[in-house]
Coordinates of C-alpha atoms in Angstrom, one line a residue:
Chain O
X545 CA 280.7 73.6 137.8
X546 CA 283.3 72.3 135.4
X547 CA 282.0 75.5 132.7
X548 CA 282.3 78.4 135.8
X549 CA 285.8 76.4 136.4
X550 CA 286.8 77.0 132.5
X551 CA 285.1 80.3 132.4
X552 CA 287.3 82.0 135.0
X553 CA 290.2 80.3 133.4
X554 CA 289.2 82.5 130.0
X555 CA 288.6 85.4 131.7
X556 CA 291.6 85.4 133.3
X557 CA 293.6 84.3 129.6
X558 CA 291.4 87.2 128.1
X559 CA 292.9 89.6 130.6
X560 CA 296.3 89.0 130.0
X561 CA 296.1 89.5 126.4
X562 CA 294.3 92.7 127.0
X563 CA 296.9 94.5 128.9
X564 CA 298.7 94.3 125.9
X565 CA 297.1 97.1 124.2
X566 CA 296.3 99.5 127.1
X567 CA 296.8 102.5 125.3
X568 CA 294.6 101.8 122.5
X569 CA 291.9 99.9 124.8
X570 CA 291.7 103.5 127.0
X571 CA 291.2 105.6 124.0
X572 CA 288.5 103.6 123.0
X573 CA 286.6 103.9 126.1
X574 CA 287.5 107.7 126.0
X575 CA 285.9 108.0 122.6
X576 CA 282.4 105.8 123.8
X577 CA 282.4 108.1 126.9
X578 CA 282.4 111.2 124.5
X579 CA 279.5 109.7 122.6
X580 CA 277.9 109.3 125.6
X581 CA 278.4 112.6 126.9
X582 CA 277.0 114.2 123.8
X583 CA 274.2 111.9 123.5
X584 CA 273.4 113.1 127.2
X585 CA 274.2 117.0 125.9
X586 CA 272.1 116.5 123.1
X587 CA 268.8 115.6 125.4
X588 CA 269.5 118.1 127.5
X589 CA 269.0 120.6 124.8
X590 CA 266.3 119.0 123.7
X591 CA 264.5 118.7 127.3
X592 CA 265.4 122.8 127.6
X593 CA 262.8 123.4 125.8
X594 CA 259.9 120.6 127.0
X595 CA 259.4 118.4 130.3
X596 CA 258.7 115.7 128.4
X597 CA 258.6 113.7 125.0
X598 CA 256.2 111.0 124.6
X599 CA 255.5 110.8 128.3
X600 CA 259.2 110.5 128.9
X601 CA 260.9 112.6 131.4
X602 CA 264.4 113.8 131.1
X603 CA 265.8 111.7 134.2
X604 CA 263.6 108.9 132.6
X605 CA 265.8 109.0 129.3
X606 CA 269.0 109.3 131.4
X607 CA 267.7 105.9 133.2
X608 CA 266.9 104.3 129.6
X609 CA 270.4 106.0 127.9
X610 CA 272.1 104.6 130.8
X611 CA 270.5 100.9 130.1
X612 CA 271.9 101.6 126.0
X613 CA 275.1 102.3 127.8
X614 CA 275.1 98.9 129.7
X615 CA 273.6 96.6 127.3
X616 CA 276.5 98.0 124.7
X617 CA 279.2 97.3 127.2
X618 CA 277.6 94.2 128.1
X619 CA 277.8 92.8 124.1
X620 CA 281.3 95.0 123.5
X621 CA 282.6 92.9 126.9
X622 CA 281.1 89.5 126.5
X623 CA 279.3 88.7 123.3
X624 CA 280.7 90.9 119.9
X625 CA 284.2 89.9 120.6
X626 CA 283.6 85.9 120.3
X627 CA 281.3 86.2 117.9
X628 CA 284.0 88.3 115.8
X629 CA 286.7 85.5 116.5
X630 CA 284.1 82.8 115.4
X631 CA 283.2 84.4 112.3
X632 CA 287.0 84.9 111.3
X633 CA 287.5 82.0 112.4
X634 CA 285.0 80.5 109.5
X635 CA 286.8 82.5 107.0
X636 CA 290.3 81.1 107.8
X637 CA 289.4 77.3 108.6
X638 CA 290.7 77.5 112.0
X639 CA 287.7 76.6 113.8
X640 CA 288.7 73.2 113.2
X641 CA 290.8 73.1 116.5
X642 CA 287.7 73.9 118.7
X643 CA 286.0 71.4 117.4
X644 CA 288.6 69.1 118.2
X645 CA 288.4 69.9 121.7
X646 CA 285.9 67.9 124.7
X647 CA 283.5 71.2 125.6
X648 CA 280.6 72.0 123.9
X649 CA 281.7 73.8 120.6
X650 CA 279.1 76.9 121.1
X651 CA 280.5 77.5 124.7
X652 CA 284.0 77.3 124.2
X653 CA 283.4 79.6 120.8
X654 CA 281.1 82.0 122.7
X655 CA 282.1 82.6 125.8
X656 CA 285.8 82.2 125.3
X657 CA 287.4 85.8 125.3
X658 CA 286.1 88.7 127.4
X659 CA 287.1 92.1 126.7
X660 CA 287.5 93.4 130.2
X661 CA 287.8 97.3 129.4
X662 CA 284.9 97.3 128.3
X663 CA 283.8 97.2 132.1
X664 CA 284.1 100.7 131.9
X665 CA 281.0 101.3 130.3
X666 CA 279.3 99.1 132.8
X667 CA 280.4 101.0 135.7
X668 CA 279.5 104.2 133.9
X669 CA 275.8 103.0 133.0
X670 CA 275.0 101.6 136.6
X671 CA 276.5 104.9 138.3
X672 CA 274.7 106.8 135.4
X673 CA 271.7 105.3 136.2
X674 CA 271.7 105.4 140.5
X675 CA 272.6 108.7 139.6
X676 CA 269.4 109.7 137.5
X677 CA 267.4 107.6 139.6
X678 CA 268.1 109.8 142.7
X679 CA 267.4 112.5 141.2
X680 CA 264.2 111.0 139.6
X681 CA 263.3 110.8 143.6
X682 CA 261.8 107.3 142.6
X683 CA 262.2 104.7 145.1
X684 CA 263.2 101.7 142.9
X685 CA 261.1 99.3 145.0
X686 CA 261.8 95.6 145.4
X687 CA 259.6 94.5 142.9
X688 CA 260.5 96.7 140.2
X689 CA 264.4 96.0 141.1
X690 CA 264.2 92.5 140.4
X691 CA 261.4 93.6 137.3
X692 CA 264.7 95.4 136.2
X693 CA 267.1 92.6 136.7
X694 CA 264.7 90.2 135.2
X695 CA 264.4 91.6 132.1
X696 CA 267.8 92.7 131.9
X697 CA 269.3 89.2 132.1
X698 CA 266.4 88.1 129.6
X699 CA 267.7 90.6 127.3
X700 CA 270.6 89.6 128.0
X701 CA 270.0 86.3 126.1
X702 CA 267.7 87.7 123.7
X703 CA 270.4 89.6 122.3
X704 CA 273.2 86.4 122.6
X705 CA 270.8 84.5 120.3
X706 CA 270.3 87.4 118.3
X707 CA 274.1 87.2 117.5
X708 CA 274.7 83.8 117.5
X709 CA 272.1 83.0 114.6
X710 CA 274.1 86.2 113.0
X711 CA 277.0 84.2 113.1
X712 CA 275.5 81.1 112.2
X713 CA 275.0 82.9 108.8
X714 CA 278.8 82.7 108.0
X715 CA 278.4 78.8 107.1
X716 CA 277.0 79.8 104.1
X717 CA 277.8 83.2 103.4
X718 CA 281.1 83.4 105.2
X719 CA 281.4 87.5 104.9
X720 CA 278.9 89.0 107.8
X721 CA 280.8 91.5 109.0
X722 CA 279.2 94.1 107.0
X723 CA 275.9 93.3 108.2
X724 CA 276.9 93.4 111.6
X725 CA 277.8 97.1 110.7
X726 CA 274.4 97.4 110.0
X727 CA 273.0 95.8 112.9
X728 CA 274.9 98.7 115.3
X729 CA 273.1 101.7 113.4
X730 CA 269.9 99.7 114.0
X731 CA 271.1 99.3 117.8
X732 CA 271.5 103.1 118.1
X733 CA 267.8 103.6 117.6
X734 CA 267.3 102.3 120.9
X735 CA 269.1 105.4 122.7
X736 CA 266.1 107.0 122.4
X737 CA 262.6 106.4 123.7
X738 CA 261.3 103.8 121.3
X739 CA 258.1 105.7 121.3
X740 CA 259.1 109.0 119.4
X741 CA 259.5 106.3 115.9
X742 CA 256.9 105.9 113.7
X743 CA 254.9 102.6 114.1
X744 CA 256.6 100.3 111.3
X745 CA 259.9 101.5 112.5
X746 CA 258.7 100.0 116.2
X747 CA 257.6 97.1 115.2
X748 CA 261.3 96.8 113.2
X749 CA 263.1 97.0 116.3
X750 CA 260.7 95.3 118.3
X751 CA 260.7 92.4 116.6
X752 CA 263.4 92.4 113.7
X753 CA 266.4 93.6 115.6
X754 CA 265.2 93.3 119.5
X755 CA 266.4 96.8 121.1
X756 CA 262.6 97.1 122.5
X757 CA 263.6 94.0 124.8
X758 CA 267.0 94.3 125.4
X759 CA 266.9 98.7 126.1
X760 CA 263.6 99.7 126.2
X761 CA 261.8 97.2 128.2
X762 CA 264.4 97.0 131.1
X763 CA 264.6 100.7 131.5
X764 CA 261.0 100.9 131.5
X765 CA 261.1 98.1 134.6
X766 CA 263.7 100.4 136.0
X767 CA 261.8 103.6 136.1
X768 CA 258.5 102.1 137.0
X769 CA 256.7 101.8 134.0
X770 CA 255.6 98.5 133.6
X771 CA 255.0 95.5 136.0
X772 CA 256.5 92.2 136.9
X773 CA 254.1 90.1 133.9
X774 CA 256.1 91.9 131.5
X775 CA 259.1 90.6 132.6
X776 CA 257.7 87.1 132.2
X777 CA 257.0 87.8 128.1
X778 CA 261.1 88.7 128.5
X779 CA 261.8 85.5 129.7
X780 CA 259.4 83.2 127.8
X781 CA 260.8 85.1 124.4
X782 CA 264.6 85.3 125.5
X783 CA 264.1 81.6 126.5
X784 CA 262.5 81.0 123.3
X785 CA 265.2 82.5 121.0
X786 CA 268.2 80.5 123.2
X787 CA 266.6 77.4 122.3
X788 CA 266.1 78.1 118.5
X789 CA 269.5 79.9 117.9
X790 CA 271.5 76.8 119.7
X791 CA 269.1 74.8 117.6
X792 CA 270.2 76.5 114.4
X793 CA 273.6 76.9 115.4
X794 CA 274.0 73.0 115.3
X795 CA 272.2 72.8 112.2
X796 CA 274.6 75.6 110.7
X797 CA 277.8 73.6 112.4
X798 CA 276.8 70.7 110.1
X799 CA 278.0 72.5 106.8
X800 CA 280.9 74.1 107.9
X801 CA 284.1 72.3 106.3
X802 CA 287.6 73.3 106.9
X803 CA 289.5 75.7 104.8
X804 CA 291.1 72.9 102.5
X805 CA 288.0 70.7 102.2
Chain E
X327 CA 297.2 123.6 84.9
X328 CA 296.8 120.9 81.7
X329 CA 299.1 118.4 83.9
X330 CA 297.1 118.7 87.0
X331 CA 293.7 118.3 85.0
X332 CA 295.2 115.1 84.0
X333 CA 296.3 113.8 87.2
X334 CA 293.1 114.1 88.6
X335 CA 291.2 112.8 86.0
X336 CA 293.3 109.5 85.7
X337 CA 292.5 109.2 89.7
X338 CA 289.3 109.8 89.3
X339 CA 288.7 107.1 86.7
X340 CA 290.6 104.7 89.1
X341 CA 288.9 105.7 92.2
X342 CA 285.3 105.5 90.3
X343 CA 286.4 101.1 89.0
X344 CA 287.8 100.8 92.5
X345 CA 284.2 102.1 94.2
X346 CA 282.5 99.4 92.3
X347 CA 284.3 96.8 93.5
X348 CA 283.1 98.1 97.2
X349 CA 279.3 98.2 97.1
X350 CA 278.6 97.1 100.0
X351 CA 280.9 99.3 102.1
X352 CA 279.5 102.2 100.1
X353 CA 276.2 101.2 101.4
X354 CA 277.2 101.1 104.5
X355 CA 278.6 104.2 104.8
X356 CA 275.4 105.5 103.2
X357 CA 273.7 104.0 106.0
X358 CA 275.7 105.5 108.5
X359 CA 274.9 108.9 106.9
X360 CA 271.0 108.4 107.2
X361 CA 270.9 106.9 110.8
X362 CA 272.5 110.2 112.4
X363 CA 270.2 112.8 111.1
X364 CA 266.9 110.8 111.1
X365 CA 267.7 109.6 115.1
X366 CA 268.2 113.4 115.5
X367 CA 265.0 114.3 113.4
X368 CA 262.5 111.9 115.3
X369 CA 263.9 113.0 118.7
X370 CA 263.4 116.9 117.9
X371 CA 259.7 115.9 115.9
X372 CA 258.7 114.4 119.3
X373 CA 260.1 117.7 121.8
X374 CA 257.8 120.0 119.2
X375 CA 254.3 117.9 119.5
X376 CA 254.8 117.9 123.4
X377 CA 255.5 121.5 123.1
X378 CA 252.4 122.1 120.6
X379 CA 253.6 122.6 117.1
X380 CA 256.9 124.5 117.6
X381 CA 260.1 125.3 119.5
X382 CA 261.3 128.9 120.3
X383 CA 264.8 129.5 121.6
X384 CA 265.8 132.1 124.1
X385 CA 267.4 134.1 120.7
X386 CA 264.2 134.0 119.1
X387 CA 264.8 131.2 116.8
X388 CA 261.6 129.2 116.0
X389 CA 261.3 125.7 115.1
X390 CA 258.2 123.5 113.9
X391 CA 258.5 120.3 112.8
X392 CA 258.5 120.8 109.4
X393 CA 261.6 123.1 110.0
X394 CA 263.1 120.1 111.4
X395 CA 262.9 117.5 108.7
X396 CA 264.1 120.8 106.3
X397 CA 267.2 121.2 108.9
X398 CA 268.0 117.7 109.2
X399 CA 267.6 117.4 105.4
X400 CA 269.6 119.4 104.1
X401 CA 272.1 118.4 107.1
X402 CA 272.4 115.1 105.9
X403 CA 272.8 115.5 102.3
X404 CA 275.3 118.4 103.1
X405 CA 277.1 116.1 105.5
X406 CA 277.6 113.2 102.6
X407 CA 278.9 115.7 100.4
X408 CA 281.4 116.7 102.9
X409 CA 282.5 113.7 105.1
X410 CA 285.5 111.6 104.7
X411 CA 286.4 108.3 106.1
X412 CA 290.1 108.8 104.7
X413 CA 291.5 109.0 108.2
X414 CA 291.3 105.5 108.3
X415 CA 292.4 104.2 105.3
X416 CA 295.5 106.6 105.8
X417 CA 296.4 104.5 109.1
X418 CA 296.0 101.5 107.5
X419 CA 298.9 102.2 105.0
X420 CA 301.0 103.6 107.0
X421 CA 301.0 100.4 109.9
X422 CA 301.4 97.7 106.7
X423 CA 304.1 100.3 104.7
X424 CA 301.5 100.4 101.8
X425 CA 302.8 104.2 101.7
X426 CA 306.1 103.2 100.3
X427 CA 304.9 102.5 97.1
X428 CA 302.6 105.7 96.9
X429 CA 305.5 107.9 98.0
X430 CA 307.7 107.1 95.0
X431 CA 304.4 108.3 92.4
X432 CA 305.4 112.1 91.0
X433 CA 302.5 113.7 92.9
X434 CA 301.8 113.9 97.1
X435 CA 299.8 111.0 97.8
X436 CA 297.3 113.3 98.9
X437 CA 296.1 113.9 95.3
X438 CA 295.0 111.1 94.6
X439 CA 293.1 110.6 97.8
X440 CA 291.0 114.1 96.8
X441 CA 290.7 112.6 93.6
X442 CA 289.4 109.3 95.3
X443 CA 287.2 111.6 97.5
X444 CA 285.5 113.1 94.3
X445 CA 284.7 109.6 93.0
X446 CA 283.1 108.9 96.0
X447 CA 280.9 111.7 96.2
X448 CA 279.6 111.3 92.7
X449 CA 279.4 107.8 92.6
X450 CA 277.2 107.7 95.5
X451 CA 275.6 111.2 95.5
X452 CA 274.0 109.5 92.1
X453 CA 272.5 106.3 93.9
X454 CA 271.4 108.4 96.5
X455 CA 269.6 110.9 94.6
X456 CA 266.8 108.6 94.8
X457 CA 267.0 108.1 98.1
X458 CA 267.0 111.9 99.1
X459 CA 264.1 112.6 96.8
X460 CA 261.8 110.2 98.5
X461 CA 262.9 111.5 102.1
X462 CA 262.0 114.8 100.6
X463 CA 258.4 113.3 99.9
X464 CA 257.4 111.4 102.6
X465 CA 258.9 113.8 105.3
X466 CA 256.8 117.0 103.8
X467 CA 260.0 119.5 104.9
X468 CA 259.4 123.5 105.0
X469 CA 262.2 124.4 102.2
X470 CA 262.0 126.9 100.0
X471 CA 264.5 126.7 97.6
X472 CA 266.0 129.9 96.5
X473 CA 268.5 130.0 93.8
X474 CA 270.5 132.8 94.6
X475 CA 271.2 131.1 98.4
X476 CA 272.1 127.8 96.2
X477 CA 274.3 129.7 94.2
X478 CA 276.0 130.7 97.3
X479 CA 276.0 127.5 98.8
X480 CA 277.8 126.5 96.1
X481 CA 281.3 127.7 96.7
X482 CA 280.5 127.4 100.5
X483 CA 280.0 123.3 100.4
X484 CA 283.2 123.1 97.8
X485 CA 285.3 124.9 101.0
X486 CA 283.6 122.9 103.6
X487 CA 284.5 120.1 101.6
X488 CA 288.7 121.0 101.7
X489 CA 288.6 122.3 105.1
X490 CA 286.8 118.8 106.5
X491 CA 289.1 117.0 104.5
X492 CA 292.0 118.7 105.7
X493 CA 291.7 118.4 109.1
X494 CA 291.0 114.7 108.8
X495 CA 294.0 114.2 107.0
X496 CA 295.8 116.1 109.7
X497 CA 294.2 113.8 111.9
X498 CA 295.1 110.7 110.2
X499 CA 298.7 111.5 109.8
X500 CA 299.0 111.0 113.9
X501 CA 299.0 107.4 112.4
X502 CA 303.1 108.3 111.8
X503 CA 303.4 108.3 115.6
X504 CA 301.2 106.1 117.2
X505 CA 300.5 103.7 114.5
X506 CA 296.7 102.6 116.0
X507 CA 294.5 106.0 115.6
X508 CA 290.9 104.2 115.3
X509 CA 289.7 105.1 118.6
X510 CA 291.6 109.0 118.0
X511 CA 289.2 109.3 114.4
X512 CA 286.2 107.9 116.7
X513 CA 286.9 110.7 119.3
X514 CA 287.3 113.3 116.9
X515 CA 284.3 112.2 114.9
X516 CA 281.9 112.5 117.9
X517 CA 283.0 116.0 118.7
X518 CA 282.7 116.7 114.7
X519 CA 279.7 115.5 114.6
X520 CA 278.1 117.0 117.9
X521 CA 279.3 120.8 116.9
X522 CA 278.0 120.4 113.7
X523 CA 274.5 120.1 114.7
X524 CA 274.3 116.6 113.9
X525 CA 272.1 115.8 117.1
X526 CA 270.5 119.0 117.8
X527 CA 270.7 122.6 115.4
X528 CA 273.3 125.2 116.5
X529 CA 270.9 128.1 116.7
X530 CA 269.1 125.9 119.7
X531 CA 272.6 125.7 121.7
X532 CA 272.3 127.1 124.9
X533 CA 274.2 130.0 125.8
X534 CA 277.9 129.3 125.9
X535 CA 278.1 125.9 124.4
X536 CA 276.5 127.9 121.5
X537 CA 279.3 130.1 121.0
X538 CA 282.3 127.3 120.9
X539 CA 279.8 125.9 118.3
X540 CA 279.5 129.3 116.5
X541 CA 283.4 129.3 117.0
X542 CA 284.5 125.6 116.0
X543 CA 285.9 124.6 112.7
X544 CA 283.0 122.3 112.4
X545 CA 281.0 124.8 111.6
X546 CA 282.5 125.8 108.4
X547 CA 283.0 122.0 107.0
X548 CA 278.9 121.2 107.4
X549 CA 276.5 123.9 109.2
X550 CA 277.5 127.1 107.5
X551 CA 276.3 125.6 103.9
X552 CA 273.6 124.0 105.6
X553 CA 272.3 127.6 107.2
X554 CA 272.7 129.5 103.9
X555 CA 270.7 127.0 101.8
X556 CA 267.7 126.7 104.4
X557 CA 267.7 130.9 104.5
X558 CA 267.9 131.0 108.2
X559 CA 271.5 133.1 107.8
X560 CA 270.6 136.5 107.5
X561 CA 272.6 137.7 104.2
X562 CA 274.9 140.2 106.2
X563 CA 276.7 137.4 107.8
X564 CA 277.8 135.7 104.8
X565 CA 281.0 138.0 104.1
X566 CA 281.6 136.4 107.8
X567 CA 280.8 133.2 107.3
X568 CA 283.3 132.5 104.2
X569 CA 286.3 134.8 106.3
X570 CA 285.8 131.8 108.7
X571 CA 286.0 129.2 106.3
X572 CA 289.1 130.7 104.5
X573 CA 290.8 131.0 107.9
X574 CA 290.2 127.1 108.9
X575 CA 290.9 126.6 105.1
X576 CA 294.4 128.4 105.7
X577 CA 295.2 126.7 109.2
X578 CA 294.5 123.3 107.4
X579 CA 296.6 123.7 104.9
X580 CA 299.2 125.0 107.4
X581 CA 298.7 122.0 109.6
X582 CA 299.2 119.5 106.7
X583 CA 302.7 121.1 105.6
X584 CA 304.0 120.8 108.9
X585 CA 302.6 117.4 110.1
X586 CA 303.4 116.0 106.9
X587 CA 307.3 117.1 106.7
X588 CA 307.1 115.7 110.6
X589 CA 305.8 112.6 109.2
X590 CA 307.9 111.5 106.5
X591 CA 311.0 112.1 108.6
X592 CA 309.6 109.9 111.2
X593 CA 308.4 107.2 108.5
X594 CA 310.4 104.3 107.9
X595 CA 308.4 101.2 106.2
X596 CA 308.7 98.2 107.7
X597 CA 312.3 96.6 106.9
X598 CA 314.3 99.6 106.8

């Protein structure tokens, strides 16, 4: 209770600084819609000239581009910027005041700012995706609905871990901003079906950098193409990594020393 | 002639100590370069086996898979030779008044940045020979190199490379009015990149979104090299091909003068 009380006072903290740079924060989300667009353009070219690609059907990629879309507004809003503030936070010694303060030092440092334009995306990736899935004349079913939320919010924390043992890095190496430049071209794999790689690249983003769980295996809940014991693997593994990146992150907290010490 | 031989090569010496200093961003950037093509390459590979071996457009243009990893090859390499993350830098100097400094130097800043531009290339066009080489062998493309079409190419890449750079220098000088142009570079490099043929080639555009492709000044900074060294421009549309490139070359050029006197009479550094 006392953490959904000190979220909402972040979120609403986070929105105020925000408004501060509208002009710049629309742009941005002008410029991610554009890549979406011609992301979308681009399949379509591709799907002139076949019905389907590795068993995929074109309103099946818009469902699974449309879950890319989401899960990158999801980190842009919630997790990337906190984890940016915490690593520059290392690098300038001022992380020292949070761990003055009486919360939990890994959520007051992850959860504390939210980047609310990025909502945007959000709202373009779910209408996206009702969109493509009326047209895919599926009826999402309540099984594969809550399939589809199930493994979304188990990606979810797959790919929080996934960033917070990223940033746990920065106790020892303190410049990781470069490798989180990396990370993103490895995250744009996962706009496409993960089939159409060859295997060792799979297995890489499987089970090196997780876009299988966190894109691929939701949309495939979405469109029907797996079951409800799939989801439980999700949620055994995303439970999994929570527990071992809080684990580590403690671990890491132990060797970080101030900027003067 | 002897002076401007000079200038350059002083920058270039700079730029090429200054690159070394940034490995990792170079390797980054290098990155950046593969991802694009190689997403592009295993999406097409995958539309041709469901289709049986190859891809005919409504033109007659065919494509097998091999034809793919040759396009998207070529593209990529092409690409490196001719991309610029300048825009950004440019930005940078102008919000923090690092400009000052560079505007009191004998020659247009802009020098030094093609200077800094040539470094680049070579610098990393060296470590990624390697790279390229191996692509080459493990993805089995259908090239056949001919040298009077590299010849060609030649003259047509060193164009693509002014007219790319141009126009991002235009771009970056927006940074003179609205100080943050990130998201404006990240715009115009999506459309850049989509009407060059980065995600799909040009001659499998359908219908009218091939023409503003055919049209688009993209298409003489990247695809127009790229078409002449793969052979799939037929030789009669050369002549055509560099008209267009001198034309965006000359609108460029026209565009810098003018944004540029705009700029420095809007530019004050911070203080003044």
């Amino acid at each position: 209770m006392r953490y959904l009380a000190l979220f909402r006072v972040f979120f609403r903290t986070s929105i105020q600084t925000d408004m501060e740079y509208r002009v710049d924060f629309f742009s941005r989300i002008i410029a991610s819609l554009l890549a979406l667009l011609t992301t979308m353009a681009g399949l379509s070219i591709a799907f002139t000239y076949t019905s389907s690609i590795k068993g995929w059907s074109f309103p099946q990629v818009m469902v699974l581009l449309s879950v890319y879309y989401l899960m990158d507004g999801l980190i842009e809003m919630f997790i990337a910027p906190n984890m940016r503030n915490i690593m520059a936070q290392v690098r300038d010694g001022t992380l020292d005041f949070l761990l003055l303060k009486p919360v939990p030092v890994q959520f007051l440092a992850t959860f504390r700012t939210v980047n609310i334009w990025r909502i945007v995306n959000v709202l373009v990736a779910l209408g996206l995706s009702s969109y493509t899935i009326g047209k895919l004349s599926l009826t999402v079913g309540g099984v594969q609905a809550l399939t589809f939320i199930v493994t979304l919010a188990a990606g979810c924390g797959i790919i929080y871990s996934f960033w917070l043992i990223l940033v746990t890095l920065t106790f020892w190496f303190v410049r990781v901003d470069n490798i989180e430049q990396i990370i993103w071209q490895a995250f744009e794999a996962g706009r496409y079906p993960i089939e159409i790689y060859p295997v060792w690249l799979r297995n890489a983003l499987t089970y090196v950098v997780p876009v299988a769980f966190i894109i691929t295996v939701p949309a495939k809940a979405l469109t029907g193409q797996i079951g409800l014991s799939y989801a439980l693997v999700s949620v055994c593994v995303s439970a999994i990594a929570l527990l071992l990146s809080s684990l580590f992150w403690r671990f890491g907290l132990k060797f970080y020393t101030g900027a003067s010490a | 002639m002897r002076y401007w031989i000079r200038v350059y090569a002083a920058q270039l010496k700079l730029a090429t100590a200054i690159m070394f200093q940034y490995r990792f961003s170079v390797l980054i950037w290098a990155i950046w370069g593969f991802v694009g093509p190689l997403l592009g390459l295993a999406i097409w590979s995958a539309a041709t086996e469901a289709k049986g071996g190859s891809i005919t457009s409504a033109r007659g243009v065919t494509f097998s898979q091999a034809d793919f990893a040759a396009y998207f090859l070529v593209f990529m390499i092409v690409s490196h030779l001719t991309m610029s993350w300048d825009a950004f830098e440019f930005a940078f100097r102008v919000r923090d008044g690092n400009l000052s400094p560079r505007l009191l130097k004998p020659v247009l800043p802009i020098h030094g940045d093609i200077a800094n531009n040539f470094a680049f290339k070579i610098v990393t066009s060296t470590m990624l020979l390697p790279v390229w080489a191996l692509l080459f062998y493990l993805l089995k493309p259908n090239i056949h190199f001919s040298i009077v079409n590299i010849l060609i190419a030649i003259p047509a890449i060193f164009l693509a490379v002014l007219i790319r750079y141009l126009f991002q220098y235009c771009l970056a000088m927006f940074a003179f009015w609205t100080t943050r142009v990130e998201a404006i570079n990240q715009l115009y490099f999506t459309v850049d990149g989509f009407l060059a043929g980065r995600i799909a080639p040009l001659a499998l555009f359908p219908g009218w979104l091939g023409v503003i492709a055919y049209y688009s000044p993209f298409r003489s900074m990247a695809t127009f090299p790229v078409e002449i060294i793969l052979g799939r421009l037929p030789a009669e549309q050369f002549l055509t091909g560099f008209l267009y490139q001198i034309f965006w070359l000359g609108a460029g050029v026209g565009l810098f003068k003018l944004l540029w006197a705009g700029g420095m009479k809007q530019y004050s550094a911070v203080g003044a």
